[in-house]
């Protein structure tokens, strides 16, 4: 994730909507991947300082302030390319849900920034593309029993089905999410992690399922045609495989090849985003500058793809060692509480090859 610069020279961050130095309105321009300051021209239109073009606030920016992305003035759509993917938003009759929705949208936009920077396809859902990418933010249905005892009538499961990513909005409540992390015995559970994981299922359908990469996928991850329901029941009854650390990137990845792919995909996006942030801040570890992990545009040969992954992973090892050490100095949990085995590394390399080849 890059930082940006206001026309007044102040440093801007991805989630900002107002410059704290000069007070100008800020908005992210997706097709240029830039956060820009905006001024109002003589006709009352918003003009970007970075390119002089005219834009409008996304409707969710203007009406609810849960977004900071802009829509080109000549685009007829009311919503930005992030918000127009929403199928269901939280029930705003509950005022607390506005805060949860804001956090959900922040995490979603960070995912989409990663996707845009990597040049991955984003196609929304419509009658001609019913399996396009979409998001539904749902809430558990609570039933008031006799004696005012509240119980969950319908529990919303975070997951993916035919392009639609469903997120239980309780995941945006910090206390609820941390309690669930402890209950599940997880060392890492974040909103952006959920979005990255579920996007892995969507991109498996787009990039792997009907491609010539399926045999290599099965060699590395296993046969996805195994019963998912049986695998899930086995996992939740008996827990992960005893040797999961030697084969999978996380315990949950051991459940089924689809989950292995989604966990690996999410970890790759963690790496890309964190390394780009470190590069933007000009980080060096032991005298070695952290390189920008985003591959340049164009078709790359296998030699470039292989060497670029080696550099990326070496930088990741250097950076996470430093990050974990810094966190421990502050009395915090490790920023990256994972150990990547050789088998898991091969799977990460495969994700890198799929994305870098631009064969989609």
Coordinates of C-alpha atoms in Angstrom, one line a residue:
X1 CA 0.0 0.0 0.0
X2 CA 1.4 3.3 -1.1
X3 CA 1.1 6.7 0.7
X4 CA 0.1 9.7 -1.4
X5 CA 0.8 13.4 -1.4
X6 CA -1.7 16.3 -1.2
X7 CA -1.2 19.4 -3.4
X8 CA -0.1 21.2 -0.2
X9 CA 2.7 18.6 0.3
X10 CA 1.1 16.8 3.2
X11 CA 1.4 13.0 3.3
X12 CA -1.9 11.2 2.7
X13 CA -3.0 7.7 3.5
X14 CA -5.3 5.3 1.7
X15 CA -8.3 5.7 4.0
X16 CA -8.1 9.5 4.3
X17 CA -11.1 11.6 3.2
X18 CA -9.8 15.1 4.2
X19 CA -6.3 16.6 4.3
X20 CA -5.6 17.5 8.0
X21 CA -3.1 20.1 6.8
X22 CA -5.0 22.2 4.1
X23 CA -8.6 20.8 4.7
X24 CA -9.2 19.8 1.1
X25 CA -11.6 17.0 0.3
X26 CA -9.7 13.8 -0.7
X27 CA -10.8 10.9 -2.9
X28 CA -9.3 7.8 -4.3
X29 CA -9.3 7.5 -8.2
X30 CA -9.4 3.7 -8.9
X31 CA -8.3 3.8 -12.6
X32 CA -5.2 5.7 -11.6
X33 CA -4.7 4.1 -8.2
X34 CA -4.2 7.6 -6.7
X35 CA -5.6 9.4 -3.7
X36 CA -6.0 13.0 -4.7
X37 CA -7.1 16.3 -3.3
X38 CA -10.2 17.9 -4.9
X39 CA -11.2 21.5 -5.4
X40 CA -14.6 22.8 -6.6
X41 CA -14.5 24.6 -10.0
X42 CA -16.6 27.5 -11.0
X43 CA -19.5 25.2 -12.0
X44 CA -19.5 23.4 -8.6
X45 CA -17.9 20.3 -9.9
X46 CA -15.1 18.4 -8.1
X47 CA -11.8 18.6 -9.9
X48 CA -8.8 16.4 -9.1
X49 CA -5.6 18.2 -8.4
X50 CA -3.6 15.2 -9.7
X51 CA -4.9 15.2 -13.2
X52 CA -7.4 18.1 -13.6
X53 CA -10.3 15.8 -14.4
X54 CA -13.8 16.0 -13.0
X55 CA -15.3 13.4 -10.6
X56 CA -18.2 12.8 -8.3
X57 CA -18.2 11.3 -4.8
X58 CA -19.4 7.7 -4.7
X59 CA -23.0 7.7 -3.4
X60 CA -21.9 5.8 -0.3
X61 CA -19.2 8.5 0.2
X62 CA -21.8 11.4 -0.2
X63 CA -24.6 9.8 1.8
X64 CA -23.0 7.7 4.5
X65 CA -19.2 8.6 4.5
X66 CA -18.3 4.9 4.5
X67 CA -16.3 5.2 1.3
X68 CA -13.7 7.6 -0.1
X69 CA -13.6 6.5 -3.8
X70 CA -14.6 8.7 -6.7
X71 CA -16.6 8.2 -9.8
X72 CA -15.6 9.8 -13.1
X73 CA -17.9 12.7 -14.0
X74 CA -18.9 11.0 -17.3
X75 CA -19.7 7.7 -15.6
X76 CA -23.5 7.3 -15.2
X77 CA -23.1 4.9 -12.3
X78 CA -23.9 6.4 -8.8
X79 CA -21.4 4.1 -7.1
X80 CA -17.7 3.6 -7.3
X81 CA -16.3 0.4 -8.7
X82 CA -16.0 -1.0 -5.1
X83 CA -19.5 -0.1 -3.8
X84 CA -21.2 -1.2 -7.0
X85 CA -20.2 -4.7 -6.2
X86 CA -22.4 -4.7 -3.0
X87 CA -25.4 -7.0 -3.1
X88 CA -26.5 -6.5 0.5
X89 CA -25.4 -3.8 2.9
X90 CA -26.0 -3.9 6.7
X91 CA -29.3 -2.8 8.1
X92 CA -28.8 0.9 8.8
X93 CA -31.9 1.1 11.0
X94 CA -29.4 0.0 13.7
X95 CA -27.1 3.0 14.1
X96 CA -24.2 0.8 15.4
X97 CA -24.1 -0.9 12.0
X98 CA -22.9 2.2 10.3
X99 CA -19.6 1.9 12.1
X100 CA -19.3 -1.8 11.3
X101 CA -20.1 -1.1 7.6
X102 CA -17.4 1.5 7.5
X103 CA -14.8 -1.0 8.7
X104 CA -16.1 -3.6 6.2
X105 CA -15.8 -1.2 3.3
X106 CA -12.3 -0.2 4.4
X107 CA -11.1 -3.8 4.3
X108 CA -12.9 -4.5 1.0
X109 CA -11.3 -1.5 -0.7
X110 CA -7.9 -2.6 0.5
X111 CA -8.5 -6.0 -1.1
X112 CA -9.6 -4.3 -4.3
X113 CA -6.6 -2.1 -4.3
X114 CA -4.4 -5.2 -4.2
X115 CA -6.4 -6.8 -7.0
X116 CA -6.2 -3.6 -9.2
X117 CA -2.4 -3.3 -8.6
X118 CA -1.9 -6.9 -9.6
X119 CA -4.0 -6.5 -12.7
X120 CA -6.5 -9.2 -11.8
X121 CA -9.9 -9.2 -13.4
X122 CA -12.9 -7.7 -11.6
X123 CA -16.3 -8.3 -13.1
X124 CA -19.5 -7.6 -11.2
X125 CA -22.6 -9.7 -11.1
X126 CA -25.3 -9.1 -13.6
X127 CA -27.9 -11.2 -15.6
X128 CA -25.2 -12.0 -18.2
X129 CA -22.6 -12.8 -15.5
X130 CA -24.4 -14.4 -12.6
X131 CA -21.1 -15.7 -11.1
X132 CA -19.4 -12.3 -11.1
X133 CA -17.9 -10.8 -8.0
X134 CA -20.3 -9.5 -5.4
X135 CA -20.5 -8.9 -1.6
X136 CA -23.2 -9.4 1.0
X137 CA -22.8 -8.0 4.5
X138 CA -25.2 -9.9 6.7
X139 CA -26.1 -10.1 10.3
X140 CA -27.1 -12.9 12.6
X141 CA -30.9 -13.0 13.2
X142 CA -31.6 -12.6 16.9
X143 CA -34.7 -14.0 18.4
X144 CA -36.2 -12.7 21.7
X145 CA -37.3 -15.7 23.8
X146 CA -39.5 -15.6 26.8
X147 CA -37.8 -13.8 29.7
X148 CA -36.0 -11.5 27.2
X149 CA -33.3 -14.2 26.6
X150 CA -31.8 -13.5 23.2
X151 CA -30.7 -16.4 21.0
X152 CA -29.4 -16.6 17.5
X153 CA -32.1 -17.8 15.2
X154 CA -30.1 -17.7 12.0
X155 CA -26.3 -17.6 12.1
X156 CA -24.6 -16.0 9.1
X157 CA -21.5 -17.9 7.9
X158 CA -18.7 -15.9 6.2
X159 CA -18.0 -17.6 2.9
X160 CA -18.1 -17.7 -0.8
X161 CA -20.6 -19.2 -3.3
X162 CA -20.6 -18.6 -7.1
X163 CA -18.9 -15.3 -6.9
X164 CA -20.8 -13.9 -3.9
X165 CA -18.7 -13.2 -0.9
X166 CA -20.7 -13.1 2.3
X167 CA -19.3 -11.5 5.5
X168 CA -20.9 -11.7 8.9
X169 CA -20.8 -8.1 10.0
X170 CA -20.0 -9.2 13.6
X171 CA -16.5 -9.8 12.2
X172 CA -16.2 -5.9 12.1
X173 CA -16.8 -5.8 15.9
X174 CA -13.4 -6.0 17.4
X175 CA -14.4 -7.7 20.6
X176 CA -16.6 -10.3 18.8
X177 CA -13.8 -11.1 16.3
X178 CA -11.1 -11.5 19.0
X179 CA -13.4 -13.7 21.1
X180 CA -14.0 -15.9 18.0
X181 CA -10.3 -16.0 17.3
X182 CA -9.7 -17.3 20.8
X183 CA -12.5 -19.8 20.6
X184 CA -11.2 -21.2 17.3
X185 CA -7.6 -21.3 18.6
X186 CA -6.4 -19.0 15.8
X187 CA -3.3 -16.8 15.9
X188 CA -4.6 -14.5 13.2
X189 CA -8.1 -13.3 12.4
X190 CA -8.7 -9.9 10.7
X191 CA -11.3 -8.3 8.5
X192 CA -8.9 -7.8 5.6
X193 CA -7.8 -11.4 6.1
X194 CA -11.4 -12.6 5.6
X195 CA -11.8 -10.6 2.4
X196 CA -8.5 -11.9 1.0
X197 CA -9.3 -15.5 1.9
X198 CA -12.8 -15.4 0.4
X199 CA -11.5 -13.7 -2.8
X200 CA -9.2 -16.7 -3.2
X201 CA -12.3 -18.9 -3.7
X202 CA -13.6 -16.4 -6.3
X203 CA -10.3 -16.3 -8.2
X204 CA -9.9 -20.1 -8.0
X205 CA -13.1 -20.3 -10.1
X206 CA -11.8 -17.6 -12.4
X207 CA -8.1 -18.6 -12.8
X208 CA -7.8 -22.3 -12.0
X209 CA -11.1 -24.3 -12.3
X210 CA -11.4 -24.5 -16.1
X211 CA -7.8 -23.8 -17.0
X212 CA -4.7 -25.9 -18.0
X213 CA -3.4 -25.1 -14.5
X214 CA -5.8 -27.6 -12.8
X215 CA -3.4 -30.6 -12.9
X216 CA -0.6 -28.6 -11.3
X217 CA -3.0 -27.3 -8.7
X218 CA -4.0 -30.9 -7.9
X219 CA -0.4 -32.0 -7.6
X220 CA 0.3 -29.2 -5.1
X221 CA -2.9 -28.8 -3.2
X222 CA -4.7 -32.1 -3.7
X223 CA -7.9 -33.1 -5.5
X224 CA -10.6 -30.6 -5.0
X225 CA -13.2 -33.1 -6.1
X226 CA -13.1 -34.7 -2.7
X227 CA -16.3 -34.1 -0.7
X228 CA -16.1 -30.7 0.8
X229 CA -18.8 -31.5 3.3
X230 CA -17.1 -34.7 4.5
X231 CA -13.8 -32.8 4.8
X232 CA -15.4 -30.0 6.8
X233 CA -17.1 -32.4 9.2
X234 CA -13.8 -34.3 9.7
X235 CA -11.9 -31.1 10.4
X236 CA -14.4 -29.7 13.0
X237 CA -14.7 -33.1 14.7
X238 CA -11.0 -34.1 14.9
X239 CA -9.1 -30.8 14.2
X240 CA -6.3 -30.3 11.7
X241 CA -3.8 -33.0 10.6
X242 CA -1.1 -33.7 13.2
X243 CA 1.6 -32.6 10.7
X244 CA -0.2 -29.6 9.3
X245 CA 2.8 -27.3 10.0
X246 CA 4.9 -29.4 7.5
X247 CA 2.4 -29.2 4.6
X248 CA 0.0 -26.3 5.0
X249 CA 0.4 -22.6 5.6
X250 CA -2.3 -22.7 8.4
X251 CA -4.3 -25.3 10.3
X252 CA -7.5 -24.3 8.4
X253 CA -5.7 -24.9 5.1
X254 CA -5.5 -28.6 5.9
X255 CA -9.3 -29.0 5.8
X256 CA -9.7 -29.3 1.9
X257 CA -7.7 -28.3 -1.2
X258 CA -10.1 -25.3 -1.8
X259 CA -9.3 -23.9 1.7
X260 CA -5.6 -24.6 1.2
X261 CA -5.7 -22.5 -2.0
X262 CA -7.7 -19.7 -0.3
X263 CA -5.4 -19.5 2.7
X264 CA -2.3 -19.5 0.4
X265 CA -3.9 -16.9 -1.8
X266 CA -4.7 -14.7 1.2
X267 CA -1.1 -15.0 2.5
X268 CA 0.2 -14.0 -0.9
X269 CA -1.9 -10.8 -0.7
X270 CA -0.7 -10.2 2.8
X271 CA 2.9 -10.4 1.5
X272 CA 2.3 -8.1 -1.5
X273 CA 0.5 -5.4 0.5
X274 CA 2.9 -5.4 3.4
X275 CA 6.0 -5.4 1.1
X276 CA 4.6 -2.6 -1.0
X277 CA 4.0 -0.5 2.2
X278 CA 7.5 -1.2 3.4
X279 CA 8.9 -0.2 0.0
X280 CA 6.9 3.0 0.0
X281 CA 8.4 3.9 3.4
X282 CA 11.9 3.1 2.0
X283 CA 12.4 0.3 4.5
X284 CA 15.8 -1.5 4.6
X285 CA 16.5 -4.5 6.8
X286 CA 20.2 -5.2 7.5
X287 CA 21.2 -2.9 4.7
X288 CA 18.9 -4.6 2.2
X289 CA 16.2 -2.3 0.7
X290 CA 12.7 -3.9 0.5
X291 CA 11.8 -4.0 -3.2
X292 CA 8.4 -3.2 -4.6
X293 CA 6.7 -6.6 -5.0
X294 CA 4.2 -5.4 -7.7
X295 CA 5.4 -6.8 -11.0
X296 CA 5.5 -4.3 -13.9
X297 CA 2.9 -4.4 -16.6
X298 CA 3.4 -6.8 -19.5
X299 CA 3.9 -10.5 -20.2
X300 CA 6.8 -12.1 -18.2
X301 CA 8.8 -15.2 -19.0
X302 CA 9.4 -18.0 -16.6
X303 CA 12.9 -16.9 -15.7
X304 CA 11.6 -13.5 -14.6
X305 CA 8.6 -15.0 -12.7
X306 CA 10.9 -17.5 -10.8
X307 CA 13.5 -14.9 -9.9
X308 CA 10.9 -12.3 -8.9
X309 CA 9.3 -14.8 -6.4
X310 CA 12.7 -15.6 -4.9
X311 CA 13.3 -11.9 -4.3
X312 CA 9.8 -11.4 -3.0
X313 CA 10.1 -14.2 -0.5
X314 CA 13.6 -13.2 0.7
X315 CA 12.3 -9.7 1.4
X316 CA 9.3 -11.2 3.2
X317 CA 11.5 -13.2 5.5
X318 CA 13.7 -10.2 6.3
X319 CA 10.7 -7.9 6.9
X320 CA 8.6 -10.3 9.0
X321 CA 11.5 -11.1 11.3
X322 CA 11.9 -7.4 11.9
X323 CA 8.2 -6.8 12.3
X324 CA 7.8 -9.6 14.8
X325 CA 10.8 -8.4 16.8
X326 CA 9.3 -4.8 16.9
X327 CA 5.9 -6.1 18.0
X328 CA 7.5 -8.2 20.8
X329 CA 9.3 -5.0 22.0
X330 CA 5.9 -3.4 22.4
X331 CA 4.4 -6.4 24.2
X332 CA 2.2 -7.3 21.2
X333 CA 1.5 -10.5 19.4
X334 CA 3.6 -11.3 16.3
X335 CA 2.5 -9.4 13.3
X336 CA 3.0 -12.5 11.2
X337 CA 2.6 -15.6 13.4
X338 CA 3.3 -18.2 10.7
X339 CA 6.2 -20.4 9.6
X340 CA 6.2 -21.3 5.9
X341 CA 7.3 -24.8 5.2
X342 CA 8.9 -25.9 1.9
X343 CA 5.6 -27.4 0.8
X344 CA 3.7 -24.2 1.6
X345 CA 6.4 -22.2 -0.2
X346 CA 5.8 -24.2 -3.4
X347 CA 2.1 -23.4 -3.2
X348 CA 2.9 -19.6 -2.7
X349 CA 5.2 -19.8 -5.7
X350 CA 2.3 -21.3 -7.8
X351 CA 0.0 -18.4 -6.8
X352 CA 2.8 -16.0 -7.9
X353 CA 3.1 -17.8 -11.2
X354 CA -0.6 -17.8 -11.8
X355 CA -0.9 -14.0 -11.2
X356 CA 2.4 -13.0 -12.8
X357 CA 1.8 -15.0 -16.0
X358 CA -1.2 -12.8 -16.8
X359 CA -2.7 -15.8 -18.5
X360 CA -6.4 -14.9 -17.9

